[in-house]
Short mmCIF file of C-alpha atoms and ligand atoms in Angstrom, two decimals:
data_model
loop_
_atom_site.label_atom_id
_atom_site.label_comp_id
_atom_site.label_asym_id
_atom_site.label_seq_id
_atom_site.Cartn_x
_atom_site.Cartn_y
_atom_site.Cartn_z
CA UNK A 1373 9.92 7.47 -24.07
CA UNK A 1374 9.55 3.89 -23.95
CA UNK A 1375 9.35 2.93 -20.41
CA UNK A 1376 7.13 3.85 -17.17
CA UNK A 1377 7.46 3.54 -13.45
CA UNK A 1378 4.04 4.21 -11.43
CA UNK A 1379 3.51 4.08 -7.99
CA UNK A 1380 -0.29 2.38 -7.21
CA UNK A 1381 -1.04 3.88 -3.05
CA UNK A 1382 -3.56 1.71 -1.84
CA UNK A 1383 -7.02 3.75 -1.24
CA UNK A 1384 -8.98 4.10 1.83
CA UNK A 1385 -12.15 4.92 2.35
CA UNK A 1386 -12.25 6.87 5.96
CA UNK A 1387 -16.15 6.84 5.05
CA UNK A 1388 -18.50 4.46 3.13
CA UNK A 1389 -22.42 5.33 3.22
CA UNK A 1390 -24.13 3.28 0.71
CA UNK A 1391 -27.04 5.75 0.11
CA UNK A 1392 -29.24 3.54 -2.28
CA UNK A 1393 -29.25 1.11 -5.58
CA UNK A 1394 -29.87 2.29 -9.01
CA UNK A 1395 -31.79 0.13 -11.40
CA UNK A 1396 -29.08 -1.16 -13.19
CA UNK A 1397 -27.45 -2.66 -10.39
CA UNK A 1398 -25.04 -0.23 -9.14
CA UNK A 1399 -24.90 1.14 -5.81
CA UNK A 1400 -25.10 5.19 -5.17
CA UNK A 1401 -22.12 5.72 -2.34
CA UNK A 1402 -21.13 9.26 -0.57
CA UNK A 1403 -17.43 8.65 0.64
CA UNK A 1404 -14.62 10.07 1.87
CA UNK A 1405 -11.30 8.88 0.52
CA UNK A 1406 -7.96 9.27 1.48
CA UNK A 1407 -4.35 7.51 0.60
CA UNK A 1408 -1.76 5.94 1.83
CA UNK A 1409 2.16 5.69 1.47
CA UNK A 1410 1.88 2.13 0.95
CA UNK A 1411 1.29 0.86 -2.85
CA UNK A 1412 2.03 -1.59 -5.78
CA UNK A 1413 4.09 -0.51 -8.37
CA UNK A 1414 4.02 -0.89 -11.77
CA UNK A 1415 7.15 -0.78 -14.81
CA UNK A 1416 6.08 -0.68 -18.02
CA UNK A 1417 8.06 -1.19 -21.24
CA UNK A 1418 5.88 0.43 -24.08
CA UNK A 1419 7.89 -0.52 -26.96
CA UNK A 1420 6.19 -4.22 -27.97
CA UNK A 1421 3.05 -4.44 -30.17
CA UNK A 1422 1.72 -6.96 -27.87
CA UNK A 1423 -0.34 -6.77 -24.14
CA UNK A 1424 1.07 -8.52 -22.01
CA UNK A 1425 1.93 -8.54 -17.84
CA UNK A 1426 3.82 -10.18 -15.14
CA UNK A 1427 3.15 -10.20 -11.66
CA UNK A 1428 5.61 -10.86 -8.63
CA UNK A 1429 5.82 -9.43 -4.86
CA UNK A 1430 4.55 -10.53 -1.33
CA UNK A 1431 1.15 -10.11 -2.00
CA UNK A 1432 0.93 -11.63 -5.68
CA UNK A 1433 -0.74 -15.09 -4.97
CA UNK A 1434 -3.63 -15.66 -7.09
CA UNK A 1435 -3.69 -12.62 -9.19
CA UNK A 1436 -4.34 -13.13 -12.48
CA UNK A 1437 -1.82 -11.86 -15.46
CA UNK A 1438 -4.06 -12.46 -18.35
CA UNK A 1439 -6.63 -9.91 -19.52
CA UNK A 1440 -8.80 -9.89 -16.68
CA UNK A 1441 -6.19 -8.21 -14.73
CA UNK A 1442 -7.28 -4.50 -14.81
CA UNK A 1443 -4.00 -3.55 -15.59
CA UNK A 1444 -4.41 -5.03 -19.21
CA UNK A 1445 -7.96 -4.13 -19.49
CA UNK A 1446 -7.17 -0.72 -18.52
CA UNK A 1447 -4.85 -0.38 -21.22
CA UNK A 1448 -6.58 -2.16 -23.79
CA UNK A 1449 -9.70 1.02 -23.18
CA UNK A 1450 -6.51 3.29 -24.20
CA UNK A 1451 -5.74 0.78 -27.20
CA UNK A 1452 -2.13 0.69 -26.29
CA UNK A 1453 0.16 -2.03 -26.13
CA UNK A 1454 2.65 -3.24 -23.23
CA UNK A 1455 4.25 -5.36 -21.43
CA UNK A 1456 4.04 -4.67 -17.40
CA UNK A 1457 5.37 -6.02 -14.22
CA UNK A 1458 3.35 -5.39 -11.21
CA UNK A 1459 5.07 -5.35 -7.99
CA UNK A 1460 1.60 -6.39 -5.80
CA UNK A 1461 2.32 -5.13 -2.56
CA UNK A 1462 -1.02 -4.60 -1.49
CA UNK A 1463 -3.64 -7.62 -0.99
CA UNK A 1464 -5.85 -8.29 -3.25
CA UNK A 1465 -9.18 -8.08 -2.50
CA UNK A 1466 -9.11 -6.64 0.91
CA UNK A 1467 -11.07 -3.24 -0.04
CA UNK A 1468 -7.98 -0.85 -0.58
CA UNK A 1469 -8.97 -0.56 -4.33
CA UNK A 1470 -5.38 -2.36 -5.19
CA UNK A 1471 -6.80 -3.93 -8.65
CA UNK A 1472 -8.31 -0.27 -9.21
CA UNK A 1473 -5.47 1.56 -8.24
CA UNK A 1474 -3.23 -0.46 -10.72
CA UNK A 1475 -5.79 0.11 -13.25
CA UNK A 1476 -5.79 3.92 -12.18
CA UNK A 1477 -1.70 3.89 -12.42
CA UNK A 1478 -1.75 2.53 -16.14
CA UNK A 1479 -4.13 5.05 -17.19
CA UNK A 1480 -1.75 7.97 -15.37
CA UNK A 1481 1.48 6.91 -16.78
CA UNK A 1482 -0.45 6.53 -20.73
CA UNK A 1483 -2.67 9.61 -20.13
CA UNK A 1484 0.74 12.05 -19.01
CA UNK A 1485 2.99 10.47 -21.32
CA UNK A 1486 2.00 12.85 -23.72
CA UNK A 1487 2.03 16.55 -21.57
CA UNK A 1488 5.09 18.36 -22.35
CA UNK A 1489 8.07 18.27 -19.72
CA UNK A 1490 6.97 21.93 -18.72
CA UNK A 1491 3.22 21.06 -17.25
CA UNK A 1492 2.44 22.02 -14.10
CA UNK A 1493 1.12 20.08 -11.78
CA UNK A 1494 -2.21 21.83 -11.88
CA UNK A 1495 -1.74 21.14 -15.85
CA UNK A 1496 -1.60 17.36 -15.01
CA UNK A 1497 -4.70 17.73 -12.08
CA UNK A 1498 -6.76 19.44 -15.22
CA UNK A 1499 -5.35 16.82 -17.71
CA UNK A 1500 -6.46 14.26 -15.38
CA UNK A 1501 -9.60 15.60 -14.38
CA UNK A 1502 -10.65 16.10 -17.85
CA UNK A 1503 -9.82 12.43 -18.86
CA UNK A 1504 -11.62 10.63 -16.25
CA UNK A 1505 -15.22 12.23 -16.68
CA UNK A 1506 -13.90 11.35 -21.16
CA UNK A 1507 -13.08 7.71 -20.58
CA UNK A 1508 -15.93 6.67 -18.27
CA UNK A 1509 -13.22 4.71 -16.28
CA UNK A 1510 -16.14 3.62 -13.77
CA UNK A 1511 -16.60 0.83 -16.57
CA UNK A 1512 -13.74 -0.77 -15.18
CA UNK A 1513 -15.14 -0.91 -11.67
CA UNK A 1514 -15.86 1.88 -9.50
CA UNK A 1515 -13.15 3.17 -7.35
CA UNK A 1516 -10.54 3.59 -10.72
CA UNK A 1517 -11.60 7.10 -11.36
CA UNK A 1518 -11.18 8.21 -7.54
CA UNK A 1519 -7.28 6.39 -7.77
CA UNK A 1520 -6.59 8.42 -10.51
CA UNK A 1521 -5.51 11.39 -8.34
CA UNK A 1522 -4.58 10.34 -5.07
CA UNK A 1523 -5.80 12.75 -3.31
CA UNK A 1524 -8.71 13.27 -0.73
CA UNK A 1525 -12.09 13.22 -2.24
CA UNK A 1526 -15.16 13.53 -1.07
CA UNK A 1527 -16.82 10.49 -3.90
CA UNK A 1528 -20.25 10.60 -4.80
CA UNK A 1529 -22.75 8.50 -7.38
CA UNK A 1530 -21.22 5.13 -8.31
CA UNK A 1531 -18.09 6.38 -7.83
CA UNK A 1532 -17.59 9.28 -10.98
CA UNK A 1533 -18.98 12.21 -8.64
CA UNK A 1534 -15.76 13.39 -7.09
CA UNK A 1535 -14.32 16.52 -5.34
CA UNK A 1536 -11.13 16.76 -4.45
CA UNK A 1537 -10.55 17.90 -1.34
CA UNK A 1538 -7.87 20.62 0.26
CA UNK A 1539 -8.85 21.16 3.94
CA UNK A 1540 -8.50 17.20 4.85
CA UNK A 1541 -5.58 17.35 7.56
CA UNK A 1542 -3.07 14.11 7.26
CA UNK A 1543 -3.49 11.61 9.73
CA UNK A 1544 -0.86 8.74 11.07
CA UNK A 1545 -2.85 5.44 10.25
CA UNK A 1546 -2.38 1.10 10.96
CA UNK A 1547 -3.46 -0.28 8.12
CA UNK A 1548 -4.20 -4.23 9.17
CA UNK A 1549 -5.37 -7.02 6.64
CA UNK A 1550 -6.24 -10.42 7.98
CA UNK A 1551 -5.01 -12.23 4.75
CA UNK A 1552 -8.51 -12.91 3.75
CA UNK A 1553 -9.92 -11.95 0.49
CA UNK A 1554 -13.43 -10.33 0.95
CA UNK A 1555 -15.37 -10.68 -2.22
CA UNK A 1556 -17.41 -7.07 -2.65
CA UNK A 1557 -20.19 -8.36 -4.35
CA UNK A 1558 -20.62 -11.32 -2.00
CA UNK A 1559 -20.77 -8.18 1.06
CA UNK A 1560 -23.54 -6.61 -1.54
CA UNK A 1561 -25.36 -8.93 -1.30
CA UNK A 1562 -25.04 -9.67 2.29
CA UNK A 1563 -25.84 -6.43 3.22
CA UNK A 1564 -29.74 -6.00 4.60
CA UNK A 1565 -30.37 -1.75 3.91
CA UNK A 1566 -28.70 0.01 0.80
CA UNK A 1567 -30.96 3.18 1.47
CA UNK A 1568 -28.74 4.86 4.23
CA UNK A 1569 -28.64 8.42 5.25
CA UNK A 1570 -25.58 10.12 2.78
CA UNK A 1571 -22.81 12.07 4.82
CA UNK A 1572 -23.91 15.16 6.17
CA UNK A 1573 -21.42 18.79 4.22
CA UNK A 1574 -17.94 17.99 5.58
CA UNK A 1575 -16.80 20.77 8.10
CA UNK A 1576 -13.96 22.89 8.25
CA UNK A 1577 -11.13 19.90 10.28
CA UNK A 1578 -8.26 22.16 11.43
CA UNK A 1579 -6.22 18.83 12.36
CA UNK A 1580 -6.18 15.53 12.99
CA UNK A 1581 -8.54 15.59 16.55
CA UNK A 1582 -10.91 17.13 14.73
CA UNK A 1583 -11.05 14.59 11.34
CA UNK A 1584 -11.44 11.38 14.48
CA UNK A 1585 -13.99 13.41 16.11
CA UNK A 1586 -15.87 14.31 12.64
CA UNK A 1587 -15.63 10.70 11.82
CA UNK A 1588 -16.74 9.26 14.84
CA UNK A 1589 -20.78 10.03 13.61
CA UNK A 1590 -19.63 8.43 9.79
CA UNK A 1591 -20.04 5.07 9.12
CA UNK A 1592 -18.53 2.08 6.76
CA UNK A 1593 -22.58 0.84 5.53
CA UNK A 1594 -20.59 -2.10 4.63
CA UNK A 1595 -18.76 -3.33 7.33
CA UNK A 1596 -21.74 -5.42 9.62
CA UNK A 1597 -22.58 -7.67 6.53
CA UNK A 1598 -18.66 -7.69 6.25
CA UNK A 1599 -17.74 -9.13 9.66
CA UNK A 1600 -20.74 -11.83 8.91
CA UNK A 1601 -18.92 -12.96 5.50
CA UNK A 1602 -15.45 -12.62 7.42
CA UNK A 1603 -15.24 -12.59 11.25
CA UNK A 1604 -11.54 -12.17 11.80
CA UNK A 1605 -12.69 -8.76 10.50
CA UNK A 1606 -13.92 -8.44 14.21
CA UNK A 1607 -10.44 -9.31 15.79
CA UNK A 1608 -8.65 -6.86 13.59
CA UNK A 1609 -10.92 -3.83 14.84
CA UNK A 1610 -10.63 -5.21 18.48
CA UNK A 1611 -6.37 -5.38 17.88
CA UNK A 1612 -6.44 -1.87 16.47
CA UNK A 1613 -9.39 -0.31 18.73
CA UNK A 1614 -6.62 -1.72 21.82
CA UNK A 1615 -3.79 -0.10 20.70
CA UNK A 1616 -2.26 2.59 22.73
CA UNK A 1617 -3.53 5.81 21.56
CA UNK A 1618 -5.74 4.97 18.95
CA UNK A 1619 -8.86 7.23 18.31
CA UNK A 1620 -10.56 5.63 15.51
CA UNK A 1621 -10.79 2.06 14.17
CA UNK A 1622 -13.34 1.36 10.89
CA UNK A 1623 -13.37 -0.96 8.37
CA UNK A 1624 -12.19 0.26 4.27
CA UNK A 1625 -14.29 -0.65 1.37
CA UNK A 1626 -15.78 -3.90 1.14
CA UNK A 1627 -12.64 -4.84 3.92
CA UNK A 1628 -11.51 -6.81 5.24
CA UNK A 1629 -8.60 -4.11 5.84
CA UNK A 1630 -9.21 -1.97 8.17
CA UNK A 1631 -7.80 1.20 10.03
CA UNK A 1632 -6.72 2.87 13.13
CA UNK A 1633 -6.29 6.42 13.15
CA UNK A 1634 -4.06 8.34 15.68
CA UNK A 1635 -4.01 11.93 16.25
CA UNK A 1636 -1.24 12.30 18.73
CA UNK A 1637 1.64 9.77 18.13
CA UNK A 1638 4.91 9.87 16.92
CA UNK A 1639 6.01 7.74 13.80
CA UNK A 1640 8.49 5.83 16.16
CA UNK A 1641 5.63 5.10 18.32
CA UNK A 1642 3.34 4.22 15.41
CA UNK A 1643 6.52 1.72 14.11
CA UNK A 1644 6.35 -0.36 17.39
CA UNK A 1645 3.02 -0.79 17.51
CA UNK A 1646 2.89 -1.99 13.94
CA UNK A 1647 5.56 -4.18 14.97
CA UNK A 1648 3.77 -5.24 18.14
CA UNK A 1649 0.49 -6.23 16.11
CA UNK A 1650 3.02 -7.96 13.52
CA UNK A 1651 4.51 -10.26 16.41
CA UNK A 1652 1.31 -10.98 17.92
CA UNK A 1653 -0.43 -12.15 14.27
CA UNK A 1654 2.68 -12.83 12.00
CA UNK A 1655 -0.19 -14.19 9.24
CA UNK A 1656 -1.91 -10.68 9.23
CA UNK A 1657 -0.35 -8.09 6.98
CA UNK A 1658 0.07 -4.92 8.22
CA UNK A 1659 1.39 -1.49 7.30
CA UNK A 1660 1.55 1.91 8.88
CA UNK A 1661 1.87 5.70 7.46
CA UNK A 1662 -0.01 9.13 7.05
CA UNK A 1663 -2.75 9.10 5.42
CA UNK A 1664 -3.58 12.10 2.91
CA UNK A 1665 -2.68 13.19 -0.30
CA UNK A 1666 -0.06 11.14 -2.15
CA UNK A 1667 -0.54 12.55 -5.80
CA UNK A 1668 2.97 12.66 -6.05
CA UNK A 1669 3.94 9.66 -4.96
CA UNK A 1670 1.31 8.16 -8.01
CA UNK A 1671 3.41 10.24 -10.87
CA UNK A 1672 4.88 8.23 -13.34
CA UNK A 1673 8.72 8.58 -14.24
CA UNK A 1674 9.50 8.11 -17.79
CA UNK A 1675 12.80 7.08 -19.36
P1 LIG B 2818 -12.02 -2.36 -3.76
O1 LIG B 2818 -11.51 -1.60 -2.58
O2 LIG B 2818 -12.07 -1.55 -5.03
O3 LIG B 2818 -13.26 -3.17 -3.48
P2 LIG B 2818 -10.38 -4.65 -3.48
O4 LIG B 2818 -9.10 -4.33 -2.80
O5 LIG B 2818 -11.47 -5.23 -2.62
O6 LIG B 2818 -10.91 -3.37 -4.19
P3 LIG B 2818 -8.97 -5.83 -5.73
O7 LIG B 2818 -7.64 -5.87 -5.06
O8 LIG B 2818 -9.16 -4.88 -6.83
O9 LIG B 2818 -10.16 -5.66 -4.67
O10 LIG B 2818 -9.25 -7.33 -6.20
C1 LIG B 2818 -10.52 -7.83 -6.56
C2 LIG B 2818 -10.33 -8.97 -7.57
O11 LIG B 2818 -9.90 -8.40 -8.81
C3 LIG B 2818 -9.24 -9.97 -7.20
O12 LIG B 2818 -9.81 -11.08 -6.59
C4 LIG B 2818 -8.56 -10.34 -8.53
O13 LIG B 2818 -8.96 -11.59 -9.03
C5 LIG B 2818 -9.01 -9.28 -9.52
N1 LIG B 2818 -7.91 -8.42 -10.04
C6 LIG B 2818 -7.83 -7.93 -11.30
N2 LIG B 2818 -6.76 -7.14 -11.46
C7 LIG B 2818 -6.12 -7.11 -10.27
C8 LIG B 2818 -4.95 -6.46 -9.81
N3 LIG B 2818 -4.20 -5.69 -10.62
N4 LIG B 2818 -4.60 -6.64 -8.53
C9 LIG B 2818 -5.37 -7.40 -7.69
N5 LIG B 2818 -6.47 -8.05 -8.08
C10 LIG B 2818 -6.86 -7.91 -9.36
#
């Protein structure tokens, strides 16, 4: 086999509690992640001794192709060589783990390359599973082991504490970006408590209702200090918060994307009010979808 194509879902976190600071720097976080249909994607071409990327697609102004692209540096951990093209679709910096996720796609195609044809897929979950806690893929920043799967997880410790999660019901979503990187470490800093209370045991959510109404007592720790660095941040949640029959708006990651969630709404519905928000701010990107479990949208075909 000497070629790859990987789907990268962007990840959100429907929960960010930043529960303290270890000594070395790194913050402890209890989160709730979930994923979306929306995604880079990356082909791969394995036969060259060389490592070596392109990168093309709406959303692939200023990132980088040389090695500090995770996408090489992920790689380069497996000491493997190839040449990829990224398809960015996602934009970078905007707290949907895109750089991480791409990362997280290279390491899936590499890592399953190698299972026989007949796996199953809870062959691949345990082949998966089993790498991640190996490789200590946190190395490469903290939300590539939690892309790895694609699934719901409840995340824990810097990032390497993670259950998967079955019960988490899929949800219709607006994802909205502003077009305005957010540096992470700039909203670390920012930020004026790192000591928060963690999540409290995630109940039993028969369907979507109940998932708003459970996350209407979370929180995104991050996302005051956020809308300081980045106001438009505030104008996005207002937009979405406005929006016929939305239940939920929050900030994702270190933003500044952030999401409405609708429990009652059919994807025609959700379509024209994506397309309503699109008219009314054609500079703000904006996408719309379930949000859940896309493991198998993230596994690689081989040829
Ligand atoms: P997170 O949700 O994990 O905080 P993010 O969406 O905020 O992630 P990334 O999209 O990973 O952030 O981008 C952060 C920085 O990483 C970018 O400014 C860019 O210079 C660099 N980078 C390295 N590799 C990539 C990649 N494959 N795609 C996008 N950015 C990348």
């Amino acid at each position: 086999m000497k070629r790859a194509k990987v789907h990268a879902p962007a990840k959100i976190n429907l929960t960010l509690h930043v529960t303290g600071q270890r000594d070395d720097g790194y913050h402890l976080l209890d989160s709730l992640v979930v994923f979306a249909p929306v995604h880079d994607t990356l082909d791969m071409n394995f036969d060259t001794s060389d490592l070596s990327m392109t990168v093309e697609g709406p959303e692939a102004d200023g990132v980088p192709s040389d090695m500090s692209n995770l996408v090489l540096r992920a790689a380069d951990i497996l000491g493997e060589h190839l040449a990829a093209h990224l398809t960015k679709n996602l934009p970078p910096a905007s707290g949907m783990g895109g750089g991480s996720a791409d990362a997280a796609a290279v390491l899936r195609a590499l890592l399953l390359r190698t299972l026989p044809p007949e796996a199953t897929l809870d062959d691949i979950v345990a082949q998966l599973l089993q790498k991640i806690q190996a490789l200590e893929l946190h190395a490469l920043g903290a939300d590539v082991p939690m892309c790895m799967l694609n699934m719901p997880m409840h995340v824990r410790g810097i990032g390497e504490q993670m259950t998967p999660l079955r019960g988490i019901p899929p949800i219709n979503a607006l994802l909205v970006n502003p077009r305005r990187a957010v540096s992470t470490p700039e909203v670390f800093r920012a930020m004026t408590t790192r000591d928060n209370p963690p999540m409290p045991e995630i109940p039993t959510l028969p369907d979507a209702a109940a998932l708003i109404a459970f996350l209407k007592d979370m929180r995104n720790d991050m996302q005051v200090a956020a809308e300081v660095i980045e106001p438009s941040i505030g104008d996005v949640l207002t937009t979405l918060e406005e929006a016929p029959g939305c239940g939920l708006a929050r900030m994702s990651g270190s933003g500044a994307t952030c999401f409405g969630l609708f429990a009652d709404i059919s994807d025609e519905e959700l379509a024209k009010t994506a397309q309503t928000i699109r008219r009314a701010h054609p500079d703000w990107w904006v996408a719309s979808g379930p949000l859940g479990n896309q493991f198998a949208l993230g596994l690689p075909t081989f040829s």
